[in-house]
């Protein structure tokens, strides 16, 4: 599970079927050397050993060569760009836009997805007839709240995608940040991506990249449908 | 509702009883001139006129003097610090830490709070006996998921607070970002703050600041208990 631990390199702690896949992808985009530790979920949750890496016990965690563990995805990406993107291939084309879209990906979209997921999980674990009732409640929440929220968010993102990437001509932090909620929402079928052709094509562009493909090979699975 | 709109100044769109209170507070901390527009919730939601300010139709929104609307709190704060904190009073003491804690405040904590809130809202609007059943489901979700998550998050933050502020000796973006989830969780009584003495004192320090007090006077209410 642990790759040879070379000193002087960042060490990346990855978890299967999780948002840390996007960081693994970005490490491959950078083309730098790093140590990779793949962790595996236990009963659907992060394994206890991750507590030894960062207090929160979650993935992703990037441990810098100076032994600082960074646990928030946007902070990890910011660090990696500052420290390793010396020729500015992934530089923010517009700093405010980059911060806005990265924050949007981490908070606004994620929250709505979590609400639907919790209802699904709770309904799945509840005995009949509570499971049926909760399914009905989720439908109502979707109709009156999460559904319209998704529509607004996706219309907004569709409008913002005026070039190949959210960052502009070149892939940037906001694209990497947005890839996770998109993959999650697509896998769970919470949103109909056919309605948003620019986002649909953007996702295809990501999946066709060599770095994406090699991250999929190096990780230990990315099946979000069963989360 | 609209204060005199002076050109050349940023314009802040504020919403009562919401997270935009923290941005209003920070504008007061900066001590700069700005135009203030106070919006009022309609049936608990953001009013439709906010759609004219930013596509997402939410608050906070800061419109820069160049007419760029910024809607994500961490991006607004980042912009304000870059543009107006010329003597570095609120500068990040450690960039990675600032990004980590700001992201943590915007995503990790917020998500858990939203889950509890949705269950409360849905239970409150459901007829008997569904309201009782949903109350029971929420108790179970709290016991098995959100409660332990809060405990880990608060232990983590308590541990991180080694100085007066999360940013270090001086107040910074991460403190402002964290103030909202803390106010929300305290008002809703989702977390027992007596258990976390350092966070408790940190909240008191905020509420004793002149800028906090004047932001409370300039806003149009900050009652989160009834959200």
Short mmCIF file of C-alpha atoms in Angstrom, two decimals:
data_model
loop_
_atom_site.label_atom_id
_atom_site.label_comp_id
_atom_site.label_asym_id
_atom_site.label_seq_id
_atom_site.Cartn_x
_atom_site.Cartn_y
_atom_site.Cartn_z
CA UNK A 1 0.00 0.00 0.00
CA UNK A 2 2.93 2.34 0.67
CA UNK A 3 5.17 3.25 -2.22
CA UNK A 4 8.92 3.65 -1.55
CA UNK A 5 9.16 6.71 0.69
CA UNK A 6 11.72 9.00 -0.89
CA UNK A 7 12.83 11.90 1.28
CA UNK A 8 12.66 15.45 -0.10
CA UNK A 9 9.44 14.72 -1.99
CA UNK A 10 5.85 15.53 -1.06
CA UNK A 11 3.86 12.51 0.09
CA UNK A 12 0.29 12.17 -1.03
CA UNK A 13 -2.28 10.24 1.03
CA UNK A 14 -5.06 9.09 -1.26
CA UNK A 15 -8.38 7.39 -0.49
CA UNK A 16 -10.28 5.23 -2.97
CA UNK A 17 -13.64 6.45 -4.37
CA UNK A 18 -13.17 9.95 -3.01
CA UNK A 19 -12.43 13.56 -3.79
CA UNK A 20 -8.71 12.92 -3.37
CA UNK A 21 -8.76 11.55 -6.93
CA UNK A 22 -8.69 15.14 -8.19
CA UNK A 23 -5.44 15.85 -6.31
CA UNK A 24 -3.88 12.66 -7.63
CA UNK A 25 -4.85 13.85 -11.12
CA UNK A 26 -3.22 17.23 -10.52
CA UNK A 27 -0.01 15.64 -9.24
CA UNK A 28 0.11 13.75 -12.54
CA UNK A 29 -0.54 17.00 -14.45
CA UNK A 30 2.43 18.60 -12.70
CA UNK A 31 4.58 15.65 -13.71
CA UNK A 32 6.57 15.84 -10.47
CA UNK A 33 7.91 13.00 -8.37
CA UNK A 34 5.95 12.26 -5.19
CA UNK A 35 5.39 9.47 -2.71
CA UNK A 36 1.95 7.90 -2.97
CA UNK A 37 0.14 6.16 -0.13
CA UNK A 38 -3.20 4.61 -1.12
CA UNK A 39 -5.68 4.12 1.74
CA UNK A 40 -8.84 2.06 1.51
CA UNK A 41 -12.26 2.82 2.96
CA UNK A 42 -13.47 0.69 5.87
CA UNK A 43 -17.25 0.31 5.93
CA UNK A 44 -17.51 3.27 3.60
CA UNK A 45 -15.55 5.65 5.85
CA UNK A 46 -11.91 6.80 5.89
CA UNK A 47 -9.71 4.24 7.71
CA UNK A 48 -8.45 5.06 11.24
CA UNK A 49 -4.77 5.14 10.14
CA UNK A 50 -5.43 8.49 8.43
CA UNK A 51 -5.68 9.99 11.94
CA UNK A 52 -1.89 9.52 12.14
CA UNK A 53 -1.43 11.71 9.08
CA UNK A 54 -3.78 14.61 9.95
CA UNK A 55 -5.96 15.25 13.00
CA UNK A 56 -9.14 15.23 10.92
CA UNK A 57 -8.45 11.67 9.76
CA UNK A 58 -9.54 12.25 6.18
CA UNK A 59 -8.12 12.28 2.67
CA UNK A 60 -6.73 13.97 0.71
CA UNK A 61 -3.69 14.92 2.74
CA UNK A 62 -0.50 16.18 1.17
CA UNK A 63 2.52 16.11 3.46
CA UNK A 64 5.10 18.63 2.26
CA UNK A 65 8.85 17.82 2.22
CA UNK A 66 9.01 19.95 5.42
CA UNK A 67 6.52 17.56 7.01
CA UNK A 68 3.51 19.91 7.06
CA UNK A 69 0.25 18.01 6.44
CA UNK A 70 -2.26 19.94 4.30
CA UNK A 71 -5.80 18.57 4.31
CA UNK A 72 -8.03 20.96 2.36
CA UNK A 73 -8.07 20.40 -1.40
CA UNK A 74 -7.94 24.05 -2.44
CA UNK A 75 -5.04 24.66 -0.05
CA UNK A 76 -3.20 21.58 -1.38
CA UNK A 77 -3.65 22.79 -4.96
CA UNK A 78 -2.57 26.31 -4.03
CA UNK A 79 0.56 24.92 -2.37
CA UNK A 80 1.39 22.63 -5.29
CA UNK A 81 1.03 25.45 -7.83
CA UNK A 82 3.20 27.80 -5.75
CA UNK A 83 5.85 25.18 -5.04
CA UNK A 84 6.03 23.14 -8.27
CA UNK A 85 4.41 24.97 -11.20
CA UNK A 86 7.51 26.99 -11.90
CA UNK A 87 6.66 27.75 -15.53
CA UNK A 88 3.12 28.88 -14.69
CA UNK A 89 1.28 26.28 -16.76
CA UNK A 90 -1.58 26.22 -14.22
CA UNK A 91 -1.35 29.82 -13.03
CA UNK A 92 -4.64 31.55 -12.26
CA UNK A 93 -5.64 33.69 -15.21
CA UNK A 94 -7.67 35.89 -12.84
CA UNK A 95 -7.05 35.53 -9.10
CA UNK A 96 -10.51 36.61 -7.91
CA UNK A 97 -12.21 34.30 -10.41
CA UNK A 98 -9.93 31.42 -9.41
CA UNK A 99 -10.73 31.92 -5.72
CA UNK A 100 -14.43 32.35 -6.42
CA UNK A 101 -14.82 29.21 -8.53
CA UNK A 102 -12.56 27.13 -6.26
CA UNK A 103 -14.59 28.16 -3.22
CA UNK A 104 -17.83 27.58 -5.12
CA UNK A 105 -16.68 24.03 -5.94
CA UNK A 106 -15.72 23.33 -2.34
CA UNK A 107 -18.71 24.81 -0.55
CA UNK A 108 -21.75 25.77 -2.59
CA UNK A 109 -22.09 22.72 -4.83
CA UNK A 110 -20.78 20.23 -2.30
CA UNK A 111 -23.34 21.18 0.33
CA UNK A 112 -26.31 20.47 -1.90
CA UNK A 113 -24.88 17.13 -2.97
CA UNK A 114 -24.28 16.13 0.65
CA UNK A 115 -27.91 16.81 1.55
CA UNK A 116 -29.14 14.42 -1.15
CA UNK A 117 -26.54 11.84 -0.19
CA UNK A 118 -27.51 11.89 3.49
CA UNK A 119 -31.16 11.33 2.64
CA UNK A 120 -30.15 8.43 0.37
CA UNK A 121 -27.94 6.86 3.04
CA UNK A 122 -30.47 7.30 5.83
CA UNK A 123 -33.33 5.98 3.67
CA UNK A 124 -31.18 3.02 2.63
CA UNK A 125 -30.51 2.08 6.25
CA UNK A 126 -34.04 2.66 7.57
CA UNK A 127 -36.63 -0.13 7.93
CA UNK A 128 -39.84 -0.11 5.94
CA UNK A 129 -42.03 2.01 5.99
CA UNK A 130 -39.64 4.73 7.19
CA UNK A 131 -37.44 4.14 4.13
CA UNK A 132 -40.43 4.88 1.86
CA UNK A 133 -41.36 7.99 3.84
CA UNK A 134 -37.78 9.28 3.68
CA UNK A 135 -37.68 8.65 -0.06
CA UNK A 136 -40.78 10.85 -0.32
CA UNK A 137 -39.21 13.53 1.86
CA UNK A 138 -36.10 13.50 -0.31
CA UNK A 139 -38.25 13.92 -3.44
CA UNK A 140 -39.89 16.95 -1.87
CA UNK A 141 -36.54 18.43 -0.79
CA UNK A 142 -35.25 17.86 -4.33
CA UNK A 143 -38.32 19.46 -5.91
CA UNK A 144 -38.45 22.51 -3.64
CA UNK A 145 -34.78 23.07 -2.79
CA UNK A 146 -31.89 20.98 -4.13
CA UNK A 147 -33.26 20.62 -7.70
CA UNK A 148 -33.71 24.38 -8.27
CA UNK A 149 -30.36 25.03 -6.54
CA UNK A 150 -28.56 22.65 -8.92
CA UNK A 151 -30.28 24.28 -11.90
CA UNK A 152 -29.10 27.75 -10.86
CA UNK A 153 -25.58 26.51 -10.10
CA UNK A 154 -25.24 24.63 -13.38
CA UNK A 155 -26.65 27.50 -15.44
CA UNK A 156 -24.11 29.74 -13.72
CA UNK A 157 -21.20 27.41 -14.44
CA UNK A 158 -22.35 26.84 -18.04
CA UNK A 159 -22.33 30.63 -18.51
CA UNK A 160 -18.87 30.95 -16.87
CA UNK A 161 -17.30 28.35 -19.17
CA UNK A 162 -16.44 30.68 -22.04
CA UNK A 163 -13.18 28.97 -22.97
CA UNK A 164 -11.88 25.38 -22.86
CA UNK A 165 -11.35 25.66 -19.11
CA UNK A 166 -12.88 27.50 -16.21
CA UNK A 167 -9.42 28.98 -15.66
CA UNK A 168 -9.39 30.24 -19.29
CA UNK A 169 -7.14 28.87 -22.05
CA UNK A 170 -5.25 26.67 -19.61
CA UNK A 171 -6.40 24.23 -16.98
CA UNK A 172 -6.17 25.72 -13.48
CA UNK A 173 -7.05 25.16 -9.86
CA UNK A 174 -10.75 25.95 -10.34
CA UNK A 175 -11.05 23.20 -12.99
CA UNK A 176 -9.46 20.65 -10.70
CA UNK A 177 -11.66 21.79 -7.80
CA UNK A 178 -14.83 21.57 -9.91
CA UNK A 179 -14.02 18.11 -11.28
CA UNK A 180 -14.93 16.39 -8.01
CA UNK A 181 -18.46 17.70 -7.44
CA UNK A 182 -19.14 17.11 -11.15
CA UNK A 183 -17.92 13.51 -11.00
CA UNK A 184 -19.92 12.93 -7.83
CA UNK A 185 -23.15 14.47 -9.17
CA UNK A 186 -22.78 12.64 -12.48
CA UNK A 187 -22.15 9.27 -10.80
CA UNK A 188 -25.09 9.69 -8.43
CA UNK A 189 -27.28 10.97 -11.32
CA UNK A 190 -28.42 13.91 -9.17
CA UNK A 191 -28.08 16.21 -12.20
CA UNK A 192 -28.80 15.59 -15.90
CA UNK A 193 -25.54 16.57 -17.56
CA UNK A 194 -27.05 16.36 -21.07
CA UNK A 195 -28.76 19.67 -20.28
CA UNK A 196 -25.41 21.43 -19.88
CA UNK A 197 -23.43 20.81 -23.09
CA UNK A 198 -20.41 22.97 -22.23
CA UNK A 199 -19.90 21.28 -18.85
CA UNK A 200 -20.45 17.91 -20.54
CA UNK A 201 -17.67 18.63 -23.06
CA UNK A 202 -15.40 20.02 -20.35
CA UNK A 203 -15.72 16.72 -18.45
CA UNK A 204 -14.84 14.81 -21.63
CA UNK A 205 -11.75 16.98 -22.11
CA UNK A 206 -10.62 16.11 -18.59
CA UNK A 207 -11.15 12.38 -19.03
CA UNK A 208 -9.17 12.39 -22.28
CA UNK A 209 -6.07 13.88 -20.67
CA UNK A 210 -3.06 11.60 -20.19
CA UNK A 211 -2.63 12.81 -16.61
CA UNK A 212 -6.24 11.88 -15.80
CA UNK A 213 -5.72 8.41 -17.25
CA UNK A 214 -2.51 7.79 -15.35
CA UNK A 215 -4.10 9.05 -12.10
CA UNK A 216 -6.90 6.52 -12.65
CA UNK A 217 -4.25 3.80 -12.99
CA UNK A 218 -2.29 4.87 -9.91
CA UNK A 219 -5.31 5.28 -7.62
CA UNK A 220 -7.22 2.42 -6.06
CA UNK A 221 -10.63 2.94 -7.62
CA UNK A 222 -13.03 5.78 -8.30
CA UNK A 223 -16.51 4.31 -8.15
CA UNK A 224 -18.73 7.07 -6.81
CA UNK A 225 -22.10 5.53 -7.69
CA UNK A 226 -22.05 3.27 -4.63
CA UNK A 227 -20.83 5.88 -2.15
CA UNK B 1 -32.44 50.56 1.69
CA UNK B 2 -29.71 51.89 -0.59
CA UNK B 3 -27.08 54.16 0.89
CA UNK B 4 -25.79 57.03 -1.29
CA UNK B 5 -23.99 55.31 -4.13
CA UNK B 6 -20.60 56.92 -4.33
CA UNK B 7 -18.57 56.05 -7.44
CA UNK B 8 -15.04 54.70 -7.05
CA UNK B 9 -15.96 52.72 -3.93
CA UNK B 10 -16.79 49.04 -3.55
CA UNK B 11 -20.49 48.35 -3.02
CA UNK B 12 -21.49 45.71 -0.54
CA UNK B 13 -24.77 43.81 -0.85
CA UNK B 14 -25.77 42.51 2.55
CA UNK B 15 -28.59 40.19 3.62
CA UNK B 16 -30.08 40.14 7.11
CA UNK B 17 -29.58 37.06 9.34
CA UNK B 18 -26.91 35.58 7.07
CA UNK B 19 -23.25 34.84 6.55
CA UNK B 20 -22.80 38.23 4.88
CA UNK B 21 -22.61 39.71 8.40
CA UNK B 22 -18.97 38.53 8.57
CA UNK B 23 -18.07 40.53 5.45
CA UNK B 24 -19.80 43.62 6.82
CA UNK B 25 -17.73 43.14 9.97
CA UNK B 26 -14.52 42.91 7.95
CA UNK B 27 -15.36 46.06 5.95
CA UNK B 28 -15.66 47.83 9.32
CA UNK B 29 -12.32 46.32 10.42
CA UNK B 30 -10.67 47.73 7.30
CA UNK B 31 -12.13 51.15 8.10
CA UNK B 32 -12.60 51.95 4.41
CA UNK B 33 -15.46 53.80 2.75
CA UNK B 34 -17.96 51.63 0.90
CA UNK B 35 -21.52 51.72 -0.36
CA UNK B 36 -23.88 49.51 1.62
CA UNK B 37 -27.07 47.97 0.26
CA UNK B 38 -29.09 46.02 2.84
CA UNK B 39 -31.42 43.37 1.42
CA UNK B 40 -34.13 41.62 3.41
CA UNK B 41 -35.13 37.95 3.26
CA UNK B 42 -38.49 37.09 1.72
CA UNK B 43 -40.07 33.98 3.26
CA UNK B 44 -36.67 33.07 4.66
CA UNK B 45 -34.87 33.15 1.29
CA UNK B 46 -32.73 35.76 -0.48
CA UNK B 47 -34.94 38.31 -2.29
CA UNK B 48 -35.23 38.13 -6.12
CA UNK B 49 -33.54 41.54 -6.62
CA UNK B 50 -30.20 39.96 -5.72
CA UNK B 51 -30.35 38.18 -9.09
CA UNK B 52 -29.63 41.60 -10.64
CA UNK B 53 -26.38 41.84 -8.68
CA UNK B 54 -24.98 38.33 -9.26
CA UNK B 55 -26.33 35.39 -11.27
CA UNK B 56 -26.54 33.19 -8.17
CA UNK B 57 -28.93 35.64 -6.51
CA UNK B 58 -27.38 35.36 -3.06
CA UNK B 59 -25.53 37.45 -0.53
CA UNK B 60 -22.85 38.44 0.24
CA UNK B 61 -21.85 40.11 -3.00
CA UNK B 62 -19.13 42.72 -3.19
CA UNK B 63 -19.12 44.77 -6.39
CA UNK B 64 -15.66 46.19 -6.98
CA UNK B 65 -15.15 49.78 -8.20
CA UNK B 66 -14.50 48.17 -11.63
CA UNK B 67 -17.99 46.67 -11.45
CA UNK B 68 -16.95 43.04 -10.91
CA UNK B 69 -19.39 41.21 -8.60
CA UNK B 70 -17.69 38.74 -6.21
CA UNK B 71 -20.00 36.29 -4.49
CA UNK B 72 -17.88 33.83 -2.51
CA UNK B 73 -16.91 35.01 0.98
CA UNK B 74 -13.30 33.79 0.92
CA UNK B 75 -12.79 35.42 -2.50
CA UNK B 76 -14.34 38.68 -1.26
CA UNK B 77 -12.04 38.69 1.77
CA UNK B 78 -9.01 37.84 -0.37
CA UNK B 79 -9.86 40.71 -2.71
CA UNK B 80 -10.42 43.19 0.13
CA UNK B 81 -7.12 42.30 1.79
CA UNK B 82 -5.20 42.60 -1.51
CA UNK B 83 -6.90 45.85 -2.49
CA UNK B 84 -7.33 47.72 0.79
CA UNK B 85 -5.13 46.28 3.57
CA UNK B 86 -2.11 48.26 2.45
CA UNK B 87 -0.30 48.13 5.80
CA UNK B 88 -0.80 44.36 6.16
CA UNK B 89 -2.85 44.44 9.38
CA UNK B 90 -4.79 41.35 8.27
CA UNK B 91 -2.09 39.68 6.22
CA UNK B 92 -1.94 35.88 6.36
CA UNK B 93 0.74 34.85 8.82
CA UNK B 94 1.06 31.52 6.97
CA UNK B 95 -0.51 31.26 3.52
CA UNK B 96 -1.16 27.50 3.55
CA UNK B 97 -2.70 27.68 7.00
CA UNK B 98 -4.86 30.64 5.97
CA UNK B 99 -6.13 28.80 2.89
CA UNK B 100 -6.68 25.59 4.86
CA UNK B 101 -8.68 27.18 7.67
CA UNK B 102 -10.64 29.45 5.31
CA UNK B 103 -11.58 26.47 3.15
CA UNK B 104 -12.38 24.41 6.26
CA UNK B 105 -14.75 27.17 7.42
CA UNK B 106 -16.46 27.36 4.05
CA UNK B 107 -16.85 23.69 3.26
CA UNK B 108 -16.20 21.18 6.03
CA UNK B 109 -18.06 22.81 8.92
CA UNK B 110 -20.77 24.36 6.80
CA UNK B 111 -21.81 21.06 5.24
CA UNK B 112 -22.50 19.39 8.56
CA UNK B 113 -24.50 22.36 9.81
CA UNK B 114 -26.59 22.38 6.62
CA UNK B 115 -27.53 18.74 7.09
CA UNK B 116 -28.92 19.41 10.59
CA UNK B 117 -30.68 22.54 9.38
CA UNK B 118 -32.40 20.74 6.48
CA UNK B 119 -33.72 18.05 8.82
CA UNK B 120 -35.01 20.77 11.18
CA UNK B 121 -36.70 22.68 8.36
CA UNK B 122 -38.24 19.60 6.78
CA UNK B 123 -39.44 18.24 10.14
CA UNK B 124 -40.88 21.67 10.98
CA UNK B 125 -42.91 21.73 7.77
CA UNK B 126 -44.07 18.09 7.84
CA UNK B 127 -47.41 17.00 9.27
CA UNK B 128 -47.64 14.73 12.29
CA UNK B 129 -46.55 11.90 12.56
CA UNK B 130 -43.91 12.46 9.84
CA UNK B 131 -42.51 15.41 11.84
CA UNK B 132 -41.94 13.07 14.82
CA UNK B 133 -40.32 10.40 12.64
CA UNK B 134 -38.02 12.98 11.02
CA UNK B 135 -37.05 14.29 14.45
CA UNK B 136 -36.04 10.74 15.33
CA UNK B 137 -34.08 10.35 12.10
CA UNK B 138 -32.26 13.61 12.81
CA UNK B 139 -31.37 12.36 16.31
CA UNK B 140 -29.90 9.22 14.77
CA UNK B 141 -27.97 11.18 12.13
CA UNK B 142 -26.67 13.45 14.90
CA UNK B 143 -25.64 10.51 17.09
CA UNK B 144 -23.95 8.47 14.36
CA UNK B 145 -22.63 11.18 12.02
CA UNK B 146 -22.96 14.92 12.58
CA UNK B 147 -22.31 14.83 16.36
CA UNK B 148 -19.01 12.93 16.10
CA UNK B 149 -18.04 15.09 13.09
CA UNK B 150 -18.58 18.29 15.09
CA UNK B 151 -16.55 16.86 17.98
CA UNK B 152 -13.59 16.11 15.70
CA UNK B 153 -13.83 19.47 13.96
CA UNK B 154 -14.06 21.43 17.21
CA UNK B 155 -11.22 19.49 18.85
CA UNK B 156 -9.15 20.26 15.77
CA UNK B 157 -9.95 23.97 15.85
CA UNK B 158 -9.40 24.14 19.63
CA UNK B 159 -5.95 22.64 19.05
CA UNK B 160 -5.19 25.05 16.19
CA UNK B 161 -6.04 28.12 18.27
CA UNK B 162 -2.62 28.58 19.87
CA UNK B 163 -2.69 32.40 19.85
CA UNK B 164 -5.41 35.06 20.15
CA UNK B 165 -6.48 34.43 16.57
CA UNK B 166 -6.52 31.55 14.13
CA UNK B 167 -4.35 33.75 11.92
CA UNK B 168 -1.84 34.16 14.78
CA UNK B 169 -1.20 37.40 16.69
CA UNK B 170 -3.47 39.39 14.36
CA UNK B 171 -6.97 38.78 13.12
CA UNK B 172 -6.99 37.42 9.55
CA UNK B 173 -9.16 35.98 6.83
CA UNK B 174 -9.48 32.58 8.50
CA UNK B 175 -10.90 34.19 11.67
CA UNK B 176 -13.49 36.09 9.67
CA UNK B 177 -14.36 32.96 7.69
CA UNK B 178 -14.73 30.85 10.85
CA UNK B 179 -16.91 33.42 12.62
CA UNK B 180 -19.98 32.56 10.54
CA UNK B 181 -20.20 28.79 11.10
CA UNK B 182 -19.47 29.41 14.78
CA UNK B 183 -22.25 31.99 15.09
CA UNK B 184 -24.62 29.70 13.23
CA UNK B 185 -23.80 26.60 15.28
CA UNK B 186 -23.97 28.56 18.53
CA UNK B 187 -27.33 30.15 17.67
CA UNK B 188 -28.84 26.82 16.62
CA UNK B 189 -27.31 25.12 19.71
CA UNK B 190 -25.96 22.30 17.50
CA UNK B 191 -22.69 22.37 19.45
CA UNK B 192 -22.02 22.96 23.15
CA UNK B 193 -19.46 25.76 23.09
CA UNK B 194 -18.75 25.45 26.84
CA UNK B 195 -16.76 22.34 25.94
CA UNK B 196 -14.32 24.35 23.84
CA UNK B 197 -12.98 27.15 26.06
CA UNK B 198 -10.47 28.57 23.57
CA UNK B 199 -13.10 28.91 20.82
CA UNK B 200 -15.52 30.34 23.39
CA UNK B 201 -13.01 33.06 24.35
CA UNK B 202 -12.15 33.72 20.70
CA UNK B 203 -15.86 34.41 19.98
CA UNK B 204 -15.98 36.80 22.94
CA UNK B 205 -12.92 38.64 21.61
CA UNK B 206 -14.69 39.11 18.26
CA UNK B 207 -17.90 40.39 19.82
CA UNK B 208 -15.98 42.92 21.90
CA UNK B 209 -14.33 44.55 18.88
CA UNK B 210 -15.55 48.01 17.88
CA UNK B 211 -15.75 46.92 14.22
CA UNK B 212 -18.03 44.02 15.17
CA UNK B 213 -20.30 46.35 17.12
CA UNK B 214 -20.55 48.91 14.34
CA UNK B 215 -21.24 46.14 11.78
CA UNK B 216 -24.09 44.98 14.01
CA UNK B 217 -25.48 48.53 13.97
CA UNK B 218 -25.13 48.97 10.20
CA UNK B 219 -26.63 45.60 9.25
CA UNK B 220 -30.34 44.81 9.35
CA UNK B 221 -30.37 42.03 11.92
CA UNK B 222 -28.41 38.89 12.75
CA UNK B 223 -30.85 36.51 14.36
CA UNK B 224 -29.70 33.03 13.35
CA UNK B 225 -31.74 31.04 15.85
CA UNK B 226 -34.91 31.27 13.71
CA UNK B 227 -33.23 30.56 10.36
#
